[in-house]
C-alpha cells in the first residue's frame, strides 16, 4: 500500500475524497498518533488511523455492497451532515445503515431543489463529481429578465466567470410569460452556483432552479419532495460503468418488492388521472371551466418529460 490517505479512506467508505481532504486540512485525522497532513501517503494498511479520535479501518471492504439513493431535495435543506444552527439537512430523512454511511454526490445550494444522489462508495462519489468525467447535469430553471438569442448563444459558447470559462452544453426553451422564462439547461461540471452565475452574467436572475437529471438518472416525477428511492442493480452499474469502476454483482434491494411497489404506484396514478378526467368532463359538459390544480400539474409534468427527452 502506497496511496494518498484520503483515497485509501474513501475506498474504505469513510466519505468522499473531498470530504476527507477537508478533515485532514482541519487536523481531524491522525496516523499512528501523529496528525496527518494533506498529501500524506499511507504505506502500511495496519497503521492506526483515527478520525476525530475514533479508530477507523483503512482496509477496503470488498464485501460491502455499493448502494445508491436518489433523493428529491426540497428548497431550504442544507447539503451538510450537521448544521450548528439546527436547520434541516439532506441527511435527516435518509434511511439508517450499519457499517457504512451515505455520501452525497455533489451538492445543491439551499435554494435549489431536485435530484441528489447518495452512495455508500466514496470512490464512486469522487469520480462522479470530478470535472474530468464530464457527467451531464440537467436543470429546470426559471429566469427573470430580457432573454434573447444573443444571450442564449453566449451561454452556449462560453462565458468568463470568476473561476474560469463556463458554458451550457444545451439550452431548451420551455415557455414563459412576460419577463419570466423557463429553460432546461445542461452542464457537465459541478462548480458552485454555476447555473445561477451563468444567467447572472447575462443580467438575468434565477427565481427557481431544480435539478432533473444526473447522467441518465432522471428525477422520478412520482417521488415526493423529501422522498428517496434506492436505485436497482442496473442503474447502480450504469453509474459505475460511467466512471470506469467494476460492476456490482449483488444488491440489497428486493427487486420483486420494488417492482410490486412501482406497479401499485402506477395503478394509483392511473386512478387519479381517470378521476380528474371524469371531473373535467362533467364540468365541461355543464358549460363550466375546470380549475383543478391536479390537471395543471399533470400537464406540466408531461411537458417537462417531453422537453427532457430532447436530450436523449
PDB file of C-alpha atoms in Angstrom:
ATOM      1  CA  UNK A   1       0.000   0.000   0.000  1.00  0.00           C
ATOM      2  CA  UNK A   2       1.390   3.385  -1.036  1.00  0.00           C
ATOM      3  CA  UNK A   3      -1.525   5.688  -1.791  1.00  0.00           C
ATOM      4  CA  UNK A   4      -2.729   9.073  -0.604  1.00  0.00           C
ATOM      5  CA  UNK A   5      -4.502   8.859   2.732  1.00  0.00           C
ATOM      6  CA  UNK A   6      -7.763  10.435   1.531  1.00  0.00           C
ATOM      7  CA  UNK A   7      -8.000   7.964  -1.357  1.00  0.00           C
ATOM      8  CA  UNK A   8      -7.494   4.965   0.944  1.00  0.00           C
ATOM      9  CA  UNK A   9     -10.090   6.207   3.431  1.00  0.00           C
ATOM     10  CA  UNK A  10     -12.596   6.993   0.655  1.00  0.00           C
ATOM     11  CA  UNK A  11     -12.272   3.468  -0.719  1.00  0.00           C
ATOM     12  CA  UNK A  12     -12.840   2.145   2.811  1.00  0.00           C
ATOM     13  CA  UNK A  13     -16.178   4.025   2.889  1.00  0.00           C
ATOM     14  CA  UNK A  14     -15.387   6.880   5.298  1.00  0.00           C
ATOM     15  CA  UNK A  15     -16.505   9.663   2.955  1.00  0.00           C
ATOM     16  CA  UNK A  16     -15.706  11.200  -0.403  1.00  0.00           C
ATOM     17  CA  UNK A  17     -12.163  12.332  -1.145  1.00  0.00           C
ATOM     18  CA  UNK A  18     -13.285  15.939  -0.955  1.00  0.00           C
ATOM     19  CA  UNK A  19     -14.818  15.432   2.499  1.00  0.00           C
ATOM     20  CA  UNK A  20     -11.747  13.583   3.744  1.00  0.00           C
ATOM     21  CA  UNK A  21      -9.381  16.227   2.382  1.00  0.00           C
ATOM     22  CA  UNK A  22     -11.313  18.803   4.404  1.00  0.00           C
ATOM     23  CA  UNK A  23     -10.993  16.637   7.546  1.00  0.00           C
ATOM     24  CA  UNK A  24      -7.249  16.242   7.029  1.00  0.00           C
ATOM     25  CA  UNK A  25      -6.795  20.001   6.488  1.00  0.00           C
ATOM     26  CA  UNK A  26      -8.697  20.614   9.738  1.00  0.00           C
ATOM     27  CA  UNK A  27      -6.310  18.317  11.647  1.00  0.00           C
ATOM     28  CA  UNK A  28      -9.051  15.813  12.485  1.00  0.00           C
ATOM     29  CA  UNK A  29      -7.215  12.760  11.072  1.00  0.00           C
ATOM     30  CA  UNK A  30      -4.177  11.079  12.619  1.00  0.00           C
ATOM     31  CA  UNK A  31      -1.919   8.164  11.644  1.00  0.00           C
ATOM     32  CA  UNK A  32      -0.133   6.255  14.410  1.00  0.00           C
ATOM     33  CA  UNK A  33      -0.759   9.137  16.801  1.00  0.00           C
ATOM     34  CA  UNK A  34       0.589  11.898  14.540  1.00  0.00           C
ATOM     35  CA  UNK A  35      -1.729  14.465  12.946  1.00  0.00           C
ATOM     36  CA  UNK A  36      -1.976  13.690   9.235  1.00  0.00           C
ATOM     37  CA  UNK A  37      -1.054  16.213   6.550  1.00  0.00           C
ATOM     38  CA  UNK A  38      -2.787  16.690   3.219  1.00  0.00           C
ATOM     39  CA  UNK A  39      -0.956  14.699   0.546  1.00  0.00           C
ATOM     40  CA  UNK A  40       0.413  12.194   3.057  1.00  0.00           C
ATOM     41  CA  UNK A  41       0.659   8.651   1.716  1.00  0.00           C
ATOM     42  CA  UNK A  42      -0.312   5.549   3.675  1.00  0.00           C
ATOM     43  CA  UNK A  43       2.212   2.752   3.265  1.00  0.00           C
ATOM     44  CA  UNK A  44       1.037   0.370   5.993  1.00  0.00           C
ATOM     45  CA  UNK A  45      -2.537  -0.920   5.870  1.00  0.00           C
ATOM     46  CA  UNK A  46      -2.194  -1.917   9.536  1.00  0.00           C
ATOM     47  CA  UNK A  47      -1.425   1.658  10.640  1.00  0.00           C
ATOM     48  CA  UNK A  48      -3.690   3.050  13.362  1.00  0.00           C
ATOM     49  CA  UNK A  49      -5.830   5.696  11.678  1.00  0.00           C
ATOM     50  CA  UNK A  50      -8.189   7.897  13.678  1.00  0.00           C
ATOM     51  CA  UNK A  51     -10.879  10.364  12.565  1.00  0.00           C
ATOM     52  CA  UNK A  52     -11.956  12.718  15.360  1.00  0.00           C
ATOM     53  CA  UNK A  53     -10.187  10.405  17.805  1.00  0.00           C
ATOM     54  CA  UNK A  54     -12.058   7.263  16.700  1.00  0.00           C
ATOM     55  CA  UNK A  55     -10.079   4.380  15.191  1.00  0.00           C
ATOM     56  CA  UNK A  56     -11.207   3.581  11.634  1.00  0.00           C
ATOM     57  CA  UNK A  57     -10.230   0.826   9.266  1.00  0.00           C
ATOM     58  CA  UNK A  58      -8.109   1.754   6.253  1.00  0.00           C
ATOM     59  CA  UNK A  59      -8.840  -1.527   4.502  1.00  0.00           C
ATOM     60  CA  UNK A  60     -11.234  -1.594   1.575  1.00  0.00           C
ATOM     61  CA  UNK A  61     -14.298  -3.618   2.464  1.00  0.00           C
ATOM     62  CA  UNK A  62     -14.794  -5.656  -0.685  1.00  0.00           C
ATOM     63  CA  UNK A  63     -17.786  -7.430   0.821  1.00  0.00           C
ATOM     64  CA  UNK A  64     -19.702  -4.155   1.278  1.00  0.00           C
ATOM     65  CA  UNK A  65     -22.274  -3.759  -1.492  1.00  0.00           C
ATOM     66  CA  UNK A  66     -22.380  -0.429  -3.293  1.00  0.00           C
ATOM     67  CA  UNK A  67     -25.744   1.251  -2.799  1.00  0.00           C
ATOM     68  CA  UNK A  68     -27.128   4.411  -4.409  1.00  0.00           C
ATOM     69  CA  UNK A  69     -30.120   6.533  -3.396  1.00  0.00           C
ATOM     70  CA  UNK A  70     -31.971   9.099  -5.495  1.00  0.00           C
ATOM     71  CA  UNK A  71     -33.292  11.862  -3.236  1.00  0.00           C
ATOM     72  CA  UNK A  72     -35.683  14.706  -4.093  1.00  0.00           C
ATOM     73  CA  UNK A  73     -34.156  17.623  -2.212  1.00  0.00           C
ATOM     74  CA  UNK A  74     -36.640  20.344  -1.235  1.00  0.00           C
ATOM     75  CA  UNK A  75     -35.687  24.004  -1.152  1.00  0.00           C
ATOM     76  CA  UNK A  76     -34.376  25.091   2.245  1.00  0.00           C
ATOM     77  CA  UNK A  77     -32.424  21.935   3.112  1.00  0.00           C
ATOM     78  CA  UNK A  78     -28.660  22.180   3.524  1.00  0.00           C
ATOM     79  CA  UNK A  79     -26.134  19.797   1.958  1.00  0.00           C
ATOM     80  CA  UNK A  80     -24.184  19.214   5.154  1.00  0.00           C
ATOM     81  CA  UNK A  81     -24.191  16.469   7.792  1.00  0.00           C
ATOM     82  CA  UNK A  82     -24.598  18.792  10.751  1.00  0.00           C
ATOM     83  CA  UNK A  83     -25.739  22.402  10.939  1.00  0.00           C
ATOM     84  CA  UNK A  84     -24.709  24.401  14.052  1.00  0.00           C
ATOM     85  CA  UNK A  85     -27.995  26.337  13.838  1.00  0.00           C
ATOM     86  CA  UNK A  86     -30.080  23.163  13.821  1.00  0.00           C
ATOM     87  CA  UNK A  87     -31.517  23.657  10.344  1.00  0.00           C
ATOM     88  CA  UNK A  88     -32.743  20.665   8.345  1.00  0.00           C
ATOM     89  CA  UNK A  89     -30.112  18.874   6.235  1.00  0.00           C
ATOM     90  CA  UNK A  90     -30.381  16.429   3.345  1.00  0.00           C
ATOM     91  CA  UNK A  91     -29.142  13.622   5.606  1.00  0.00           C
ATOM     92  CA  UNK A  92     -32.025  13.930   8.083  1.00  0.00           C
ATOM     93  CA  UNK A  93     -34.522  11.884   6.039  1.00  0.00           C
ATOM     94  CA  UNK A  94     -32.165   9.193   4.683  1.00  0.00           C
ATOM     95  CA  UNK A  95     -32.507   5.583   5.885  1.00  0.00           C
ATOM     96  CA  UNK A  96     -30.108   4.488   8.625  1.00  0.00           C
ATOM     97  CA  UNK A  97     -27.448   1.924   7.688  1.00  0.00           C
ATOM     98  CA  UNK A  98     -24.910  -0.046   9.708  1.00  0.00           C
ATOM     99  CA  UNK A  99     -21.224  -0.384   8.942  1.00  0.00           C
ATOM    100  CA  UNK A 100     -21.219   2.403   6.345  1.00  0.00           C
ATOM    101  CA  UNK A 101     -22.521   5.904   5.674  1.00  0.00           C
ATOM    102  CA  UNK A 102     -24.297   7.829   2.938  1.00  0.00           C
ATOM    103  CA  UNK A 103     -22.016  10.072   0.883  1.00  0.00           C
ATOM    104  CA  UNK A 104     -23.503  12.921  -1.108  1.00  0.00           C
ATOM    105  CA  UNK A 105     -22.603  13.005  -4.814  1.00  0.00           C
ATOM    106  CA  UNK A 106     -22.058  16.746  -5.118  1.00  0.00           C
ATOM    107  CA  UNK A 107     -24.208  19.462  -3.593  1.00  0.00           C
ATOM    108  CA  UNK A 108     -27.205  21.654  -4.280  1.00  0.00           C
ATOM    109  CA  UNK A 109     -27.412  25.050  -2.611  1.00  0.00           C
ATOM    110  CA  UNK A 110     -30.155  25.775  -0.091  1.00  0.00           C
ATOM    111  CA  UNK A 111     -32.433  27.474  -2.642  1.00  0.00           C
ATOM    112  CA  UNK A 112     -32.107  24.701  -5.238  1.00  0.00           C
ATOM    113  CA  UNK A 113     -34.323  21.620  -5.286  1.00  0.00           C
ATOM    114  CA  UNK A 114     -34.290  18.379  -7.247  1.00  0.00           C
ATOM    115  CA  UNK A 115     -32.274  15.227  -7.775  1.00  0.00           C
ATOM    116  CA  UNK A 116     -29.417  14.498  -5.379  1.00  0.00           C
ATOM    117  CA  UNK A 117     -27.606  11.148  -5.396  1.00  0.00           C
ATOM    118  CA  UNK A 118     -26.141   9.422  -2.340  1.00  0.00           C
ATOM    119  CA  UNK A 119     -23.906   6.355  -2.279  1.00  0.00           C
ATOM    120  CA  UNK A 120     -22.032   4.179   0.204  1.00  0.00           C
ATOM    121  CA  UNK A 121     -18.997   4.068  -2.128  1.00  0.00           C
ATOM    122  CA  UNK A 122     -16.612   7.003  -1.610  1.00  0.00           C
ATOM    123  CA  UNK A 123     -14.655   6.269  -4.791  1.00  0.00           C
ATOM    124  CA  UNK A 124     -17.836   6.239  -6.888  1.00  0.00           C
ATOM    125  CA  UNK A 125     -18.889   9.580  -5.367  1.00  0.00           C
ATOM    126  CA  UNK A 126     -15.489  11.139  -6.043  1.00  0.00           C
ATOM    127  CA  UNK A 127     -15.345  10.024  -9.665  1.00  0.00           C
ATOM    128  CA  UNK A 128     -18.892  11.156 -10.422  1.00  0.00           C
ATOM    129  CA  UNK A 129     -18.090  14.607  -9.024  1.00  0.00           C
ATOM    130  CA  UNK A 130     -14.715  15.021 -10.716  1.00  0.00           C
ATOM    131  CA  UNK A 131     -14.784  17.550 -13.600  1.00  0.00           C
ATOM    132  CA  UNK A 132     -12.685  15.257 -15.815  1.00  0.00           C
ATOM    133  CA  UNK A 133     -15.586  12.782 -16.040  1.00  0.00           C
ATOM    134  CA  UNK A 134     -17.868  15.333 -17.748  1.00  0.00           C
ATOM    135  CA  UNK A 135     -21.062  13.811 -16.298  1.00  0.00           C
ATOM    136  CA  UNK A 136     -24.090  15.784 -17.503  1.00  0.00           C
ATOM    137  CA  UNK A 137     -26.410  17.512 -15.035  1.00  0.00           C
ATOM    138  CA  UNK A 138     -29.717  18.884 -16.311  1.00  0.00           C
ATOM    139  CA  UNK A 139     -31.729  21.613 -14.591  1.00  0.00           C
ATOM    140  CA  UNK A 140     -35.145  23.161 -14.949  1.00  0.00           C
ATOM    141  CA  UNK A 141     -34.559  26.890 -14.460  1.00  0.00           C
ATOM    142  CA  UNK A 142     -36.924  29.856 -14.360  1.00  0.00           C
ATOM    143  CA  UNK A 143     -35.260  33.204 -15.005  1.00  0.00           C
ATOM    144  CA  UNK A 144     -36.446  36.780 -14.802  1.00  0.00           C
ATOM    145  CA  UNK A 145     -35.083  39.177 -17.372  1.00  0.00           C
ATOM    146  CA  UNK A 146     -34.853  40.047 -21.040  1.00  0.00           C
ATOM    147  CA  UNK A 147     -33.627  36.867 -22.787  1.00  0.00           C
ATOM    148  CA  UNK A 148     -32.813  36.987 -26.498  1.00  0.00           C
ATOM    149  CA  UNK A 149     -30.992  34.702 -28.939  1.00  0.00           C
ATOM    150  CA  UNK A 150     -27.704  36.531 -28.455  1.00  0.00           C
ATOM    151  CA  UNK A 151     -27.689  35.844 -24.703  1.00  0.00           C
ATOM    152  CA  UNK A 152     -28.500  32.181 -25.265  1.00  0.00           C
ATOM    153  CA  UNK A 153     -25.646  31.927 -27.793  1.00  0.00           C
ATOM    154  CA  UNK A 154     -23.300  33.489 -25.229  1.00  0.00           C
ATOM    155  CA  UNK A 155     -24.308  30.913 -22.629  1.00  0.00           C
ATOM    156  CA  UNK A 156     -23.695  28.027 -25.033  1.00  0.00           C
ATOM    157  CA  UNK A 157     -20.418  29.330 -26.491  1.00  0.00           C
ATOM    158  CA  UNK A 158     -18.918  30.207 -23.100  1.00  0.00           C
ATOM    159  CA  UNK A 159     -18.820  32.999 -20.522  1.00  0.00           C
ATOM    160  CA  UNK A 160     -15.871  34.122 -18.403  1.00  0.00           C
ATOM    161  CA  UNK A 161     -16.709  33.711 -14.691  1.00  0.00           C
ATOM    162  CA  UNK A 162     -14.555  34.360 -11.617  1.00  0.00           C
ATOM    163  CA  UNK A 163     -13.271  30.765 -11.691  1.00  0.00           C
ATOM    164  CA  UNK A 164     -12.806  30.439 -15.457  1.00  0.00           C
ATOM    165  CA  UNK A 165     -14.865  29.937 -18.591  1.00  0.00           C
ATOM    166  CA  UNK A 166     -18.187  28.142 -18.141  1.00  0.00           C
ATOM    167  CA  UNK A 167     -20.944  27.212 -20.560  1.00  0.00           C
ATOM    168  CA  UNK A 168     -24.170  25.294 -21.007  1.00  0.00           C
ATOM    169  CA  UNK A 169     -23.942  22.176 -23.144  1.00  0.00           C
ATOM    170  CA  UNK A 170     -27.540  22.683 -24.207  1.00  0.00           C
ATOM    171  CA  UNK A 171     -30.394  25.145 -23.665  1.00  0.00           C
ATOM    172  CA  UNK A 172     -34.044  24.276 -24.438  1.00  0.00           C
ATOM    173  CA  UNK A 173     -36.786  26.868 -24.090  1.00  0.00           C
ATOM    174  CA  UNK A 174     -39.796  25.545 -22.158  1.00  0.00           C
ATOM    175  CA  UNK A 175     -42.138  28.542 -22.182  1.00  0.00           C
ATOM    176  CA  UNK A 176     -42.622  31.835 -20.442  1.00  0.00           C
ATOM    177  CA  UNK A 177     -44.832  34.792 -19.644  1.00  0.00           C
ATOM    178  CA  UNK A 178     -43.663  38.405 -19.834  1.00  0.00           C
ATOM    179  CA  UNK A 179     -40.180  38.692 -18.319  1.00  0.00           C
ATOM    180  CA  UNK A 180     -40.345  35.192 -16.791  1.00  0.00           C
ATOM    181  CA  UNK A 181     -38.867  32.403 -18.912  1.00  0.00           C
ATOM    182  CA  UNK A 182     -38.344  28.695 -18.260  1.00  0.00           C
ATOM    183  CA  UNK A 183     -35.499  26.656 -19.737  1.00  0.00           C
ATOM    184  CA  UNK A 184     -33.909  23.232 -19.484  1.00  0.00           C
ATOM    185  CA  UNK A 185     -30.130  23.645 -19.326  1.00  0.00           C
ATOM    186  CA  UNK A 186     -27.319  21.085 -19.256  1.00  0.00           C
ATOM    187  CA  UNK A 187     -23.868  21.427 -17.675  1.00  0.00           C
ATOM    188  CA  UNK A 188     -21.139  18.831 -17.225  1.00  0.00           C
ATOM    189  CA  UNK A 189     -19.354  20.313 -14.228  1.00  0.00           C
ATOM    190  CA  UNK A 190     -20.413  20.895 -10.656  1.00  0.00           C
ATOM    191  CA  UNK A 191     -18.999  24.320  -9.841  1.00  0.00           C
ATOM    192  CA  UNK A 192     -20.526  26.286  -7.001  1.00  0.00           C
ATOM    193  CA  UNK A 193     -23.738  28.066  -8.144  1.00  0.00           C
ATOM    194  CA  UNK A 194     -22.664  27.632 -11.768  1.00  0.00           C
ATOM    195  CA  UNK A 195     -26.144  27.764 -13.328  1.00  0.00           C
ATOM    196  CA  UNK A 196     -27.114  30.878 -11.361  1.00  0.00           C
ATOM    197  CA  UNK A 197     -23.836  32.656 -12.121  1.00  0.00           C
ATOM    198  CA  UNK A 198     -24.103  31.925 -15.840  1.00  0.00           C
ATOM    199  CA  UNK A 199     -27.545  33.538 -16.043  1.00  0.00           C
ATOM    200  CA  UNK A 200     -26.422  36.447 -13.865  1.00  0.00           C
ATOM    201  CA  UNK A 201     -23.636  37.114 -16.375  1.00  0.00           C
ATOM    202  CA  UNK A 202     -26.412  37.891 -18.891  1.00  0.00           C
ATOM    203  CA  UNK A 203     -28.250  40.228 -16.499  1.00  0.00           C
ATOM    204  CA  UNK A 204     -30.920  37.631 -15.688  1.00  0.00           C
ATOM    205  CA  UNK A 205     -31.991  36.469 -12.225  1.00  0.00           C
ATOM    206  CA  UNK A 206     -32.772  32.834 -11.443  1.00  0.00           C
ATOM    207  CA  UNK A 207     -36.029  32.629  -9.498  1.00  0.00           C
ATOM    208  CA  UNK A 208     -36.368  28.832  -9.496  1.00  0.00           C
ATOM    209  CA  UNK A 209     -33.829  26.051 -10.001  1.00  0.00           C
ATOM    210  CA  UNK A 210     -34.389  22.306  -9.920  1.00  0.00           C
ATOM    211  CA  UNK A 211     -32.057  19.507 -10.986  1.00  0.00           C
ATOM    212  CA  UNK A 212     -33.954  16.935 -13.030  1.00  0.00           C
ATOM    213  CA  UNK A 213     -31.195  14.630 -14.302  1.00  0.00           C
ATOM    214  CA  UNK A 214     -27.735  13.345 -13.353  1.00  0.00           C
ATOM    215  CA  UNK A 215     -26.186  11.369 -16.214  1.00  0.00           C
ATOM    216  CA  UNK A 216     -29.071   9.202 -17.369  1.00  0.00           C
ATOM    217  CA  UNK A 217     -30.678   9.053 -13.918  1.00  0.00           C
ATOM    218  CA  UNK A 218     -33.847  11.190 -14.014  1.00  0.00           C
ATOM    219  CA  UNK A 219     -35.803  12.638 -11.109  1.00  0.00           C
ATOM    220  CA  UNK A 220     -38.826  10.364 -10.875  1.00  0.00           C
ATOM    221  CA  UNK A 221     -41.953  12.510 -11.130  1.00  0.00           C
ATOM    222  CA  UNK A 222     -43.707  10.194  -8.624  1.00  0.00           C
ATOM    223  CA  UNK A 223     -41.048  10.874  -5.978  1.00  0.00           C
ATOM    224  CA  UNK A 224     -42.334  13.446  -3.440  1.00  0.00           C
ATOM    225  CA  UNK A 225     -40.179  16.297  -2.149  1.00  0.00           C
ATOM    226  CA  UNK A 226     -38.086  14.944   0.701  1.00  0.00           C
ATOM    227  CA  UNK A 227     -38.559  11.395  -0.590  1.00  0.00           C
ATOM    228  CA  UNK A 228     -35.898   8.893  -1.619  1.00  0.00           C
ATOM    229  CA  UNK A 229     -35.711   5.669  -3.602  1.00  0.00           C
ATOM    230  CA  UNK A 230     -32.897   3.142  -3.923  1.00  0.00           C
ATOM    231  CA  UNK A 231     -31.560   2.504  -7.422  1.00  0.00           C
ATOM    232  CA  UNK A 232     -31.639  -1.036  -8.761  1.00  0.00           C
ATOM    233  CA  UNK A 233     -28.554  -3.022  -9.774  1.00  0.00           C
ATOM    234  CA  UNK A 234     -28.798  -1.982 -13.433  1.00  0.00           C
ATOM    235  CA  UNK A 235     -28.829   1.723 -12.528  1.00  0.00           C
ATOM    236  CA  UNK A 236     -26.004   1.334  -9.999  1.00  0.00           C
ATOM    237  CA  UNK A 237     -23.840  -0.414 -12.585  1.00  0.00           C
ATOM    238  CA  UNK A 238     -24.679   2.260 -15.162  1.00  0.00           C
ATOM    239  CA  UNK A 239     -23.138   4.850 -12.808  1.00  0.00           C
ATOM    240  CA  UNK A 240     -20.151   2.626 -12.059  1.00  0.00           C
ATOM    241  CA  UNK A 241     -19.503   1.971 -15.743  1.00  0.00           C
ATOM    242  CA  UNK A 242     -19.784   5.703 -16.421  1.00  0.00           C
ATOM    243  CA  UNK A 243     -16.695   6.319 -14.257  1.00  0.00           C
ATOM    244  CA  UNK A 244     -14.822   3.097 -15.064  1.00  0.00           C
ATOM    245  CA  UNK A 245     -15.466   1.119 -11.877  1.00  0.00           C
ATOM    246  CA  UNK A 246     -16.054  -2.608 -11.855  1.00  0.00           C
ATOM    247  CA  UNK A 247     -19.733  -3.641 -11.843  1.00  0.00           C
ATOM    248  CA  UNK A 248     -21.528  -4.793  -8.717  1.00  0.00           C
ATOM    249  CA  UNK A 249     -22.874  -8.347  -8.723  1.00  0.00           C
ATOM    250  CA  UNK A 250     -25.269  -8.000  -5.794  1.00  0.00           C
ATOM    251  CA  UNK A 251     -27.864  -5.593  -4.487  1.00  0.00           C
ATOM    252  CA  UNK A 252     -29.631  -5.252  -1.157  1.00  0.00           C
ATOM    253  CA  UNK A 253     -32.734  -4.016  -2.944  1.00  0.00           C
ATOM    254  CA  UNK A 254     -35.555  -6.569  -3.086  1.00  0.00           C
ATOM    255  CA  UNK A 255     -36.365  -6.333  -6.801  1.00  0.00           C
ATOM    256  CA  UNK A 256     -39.655  -8.218  -6.527  1.00  0.00           C
ATOM    257  CA  UNK A 257     -40.946  -5.884  -3.786  1.00  0.00           C
ATOM    258  CA  UNK A 258     -39.663  -2.846  -5.659  1.00  0.00           C
ATOM    259  CA  UNK A 259     -41.452  -3.906  -8.850  1.00  0.00           C
ATOM    260  CA  UNK A 260     -44.657  -4.598  -6.926  1.00  0.00           C
ATOM    261  CA  UNK A 261     -44.448  -1.169  -5.304  1.00  0.00           C
ATOM    262  CA  UNK A 262     -43.940   0.504  -8.678  1.00  0.00           C
ATOM    263  CA  UNK A 263     -46.966  -1.334 -10.125  1.00  0.00           C
ATOM    264  CA  UNK A 264     -49.114  -0.199  -7.204  1.00  0.00           C
ATOM    265  CA  UNK A 265     -47.920   3.382  -7.645  1.00  0.00           C
ATOM    266  CA  UNK A 266     -48.693   3.314 -11.379  1.00  0.00           C
ATOM    267  CA  UNK A 267     -52.161   1.894 -10.682  1.00  0.00           C
ATOM    268  CA  UNK A 268     -52.820   4.613  -8.101  1.00  0.00           C
ATOM    269  CA  UNK A 269     -51.634   7.329 -10.508  1.00  0.00           C
ATOM    270  CA  UNK A 270     -53.873   5.976 -13.267  1.00  0.00           C
ATOM    271  CA  UNK A 271     -56.894   6.025 -10.932  1.00  0.00           C
ATOM    272  CA  UNK A 272     -56.183   9.655 -10.011  1.00  0.00           C
ATOM    273  CA  UNK A 273     -55.855  10.665 -13.662  1.00  0.00           C
ATOM    274  CA  UNK A 274     -59.128   8.910 -14.552  1.00  0.00           C
ATOM    275  CA  UNK A 275     -60.913  10.649 -11.668  1.00  0.00           C
ATOM    276  CA  UNK A 276     -59.584  14.036 -12.776  1.00  0.00           C
ATOM    277  CA  UNK A 277     -60.667  13.363 -16.362  1.00  0.00           C
ATOM    278  CA  UNK A 278     -64.183  12.371 -15.300  1.00  0.00           C
ATOM    279  CA  UNK A 279     -64.451  15.526 -13.192  1.00  0.00           C
ATOM    280  CA  UNK A 280     -63.363  17.767 -16.057  1.00  0.00           C
ATOM    281  CA  UNK A 281     -65.765  16.056 -18.453  1.00  0.00           C
ATOM    282  CA  UNK A 282     -68.633  16.774 -16.063  1.00  0.00           C
ATOM    283  CA  UNK A 283     -67.545  20.411 -15.688  1.00  0.00           C
ATOM    284  CA  UNK A 284     -67.155  20.904 -19.429  1.00  0.00           C
ATOM    285  CA  UNK A 285     -70.479  19.278 -20.218  1.00  0.00           C
ATOM    286  CA  UNK A 286     -72.180  21.754 -17.877  1.00  0.00           C
ATOM    287  CA  UNK A 287     -70.518  24.695 -19.619  1.00  0.00           C
ATOM    288  CA  UNK A 288     -68.101  25.435 -16.775  1.00  0.00           C
ATOM    289  CA  UNK A 289     -64.346  25.661 -16.766  1.00  0.00           C
ATOM    290  CA  UNK A 290     -62.058  23.434 -14.742  1.00  0.00           C
ATOM    291  CA  UNK A 291     -59.534  24.976 -12.372  1.00  0.00           C
ATOM    292  CA  UNK A 292     -58.360  21.657 -10.988  1.00  0.00           C
ATOM    293  CA  UNK A 293     -54.703  22.087  -9.898  1.00  0.00           C
ATOM    294  CA  UNK A 294     -54.041  18.362 -10.313  1.00  0.00           C
ATOM    295  CA  UNK A 295     -54.764  18.669 -14.014  1.00  0.00           C
ATOM    296  CA  UNK A 296     -52.384  21.589 -14.363  1.00  0.00           C
ATOM    297  CA  UNK A 297     -49.716  19.586 -12.595  1.00  0.00           C
ATOM    298  CA  UNK A 298     -50.236  16.617 -14.937  1.00  0.00           C
ATOM    299  CA  UNK A 299     -49.795  18.846 -17.975  1.00  0.00           C
ATOM    300  CA  UNK A 300     -46.693  20.387 -16.516  1.00  0.00           C
ATOM    301  CA  UNK A 301     -45.103  17.039 -15.746  1.00  0.00           C
ATOM    302  CA  UNK A 302     -45.817  15.807 -19.260  1.00  0.00           C
ATOM    303  CA  UNK A 303     -44.255  18.968 -20.662  1.00  0.00           C
ATOM    304  CA  UNK A 304     -41.160  18.542 -18.546  1.00  0.00           C
ATOM    305  CA  UNK A 305     -40.690  14.954 -19.674  1.00  0.00           C
ATOM    306  CA  UNK A 306     -41.154  15.936 -23.312  1.00  0.00           C
ATOM    307  CA  UNK A 307     -38.504  18.621 -23.087  1.00  0.00           C
ATOM    308  CA  UNK A 308     -36.098  16.336 -21.248  1.00  0.00           C
ATOM    309  CA  UNK A 309     -36.466  13.648 -23.905  1.00  0.00           C
ATOM    310  CA  UNK A 310     -34.844  16.026 -26.414  1.00  0.00           C
ATOM    311  CA  UNK A 311     -31.518  15.345 -24.702  1.00  0.00           C
ATOM    312  CA  UNK A 312     -31.731  11.587 -25.072  1.00  0.00           C
TER     313      UNK A 312
END
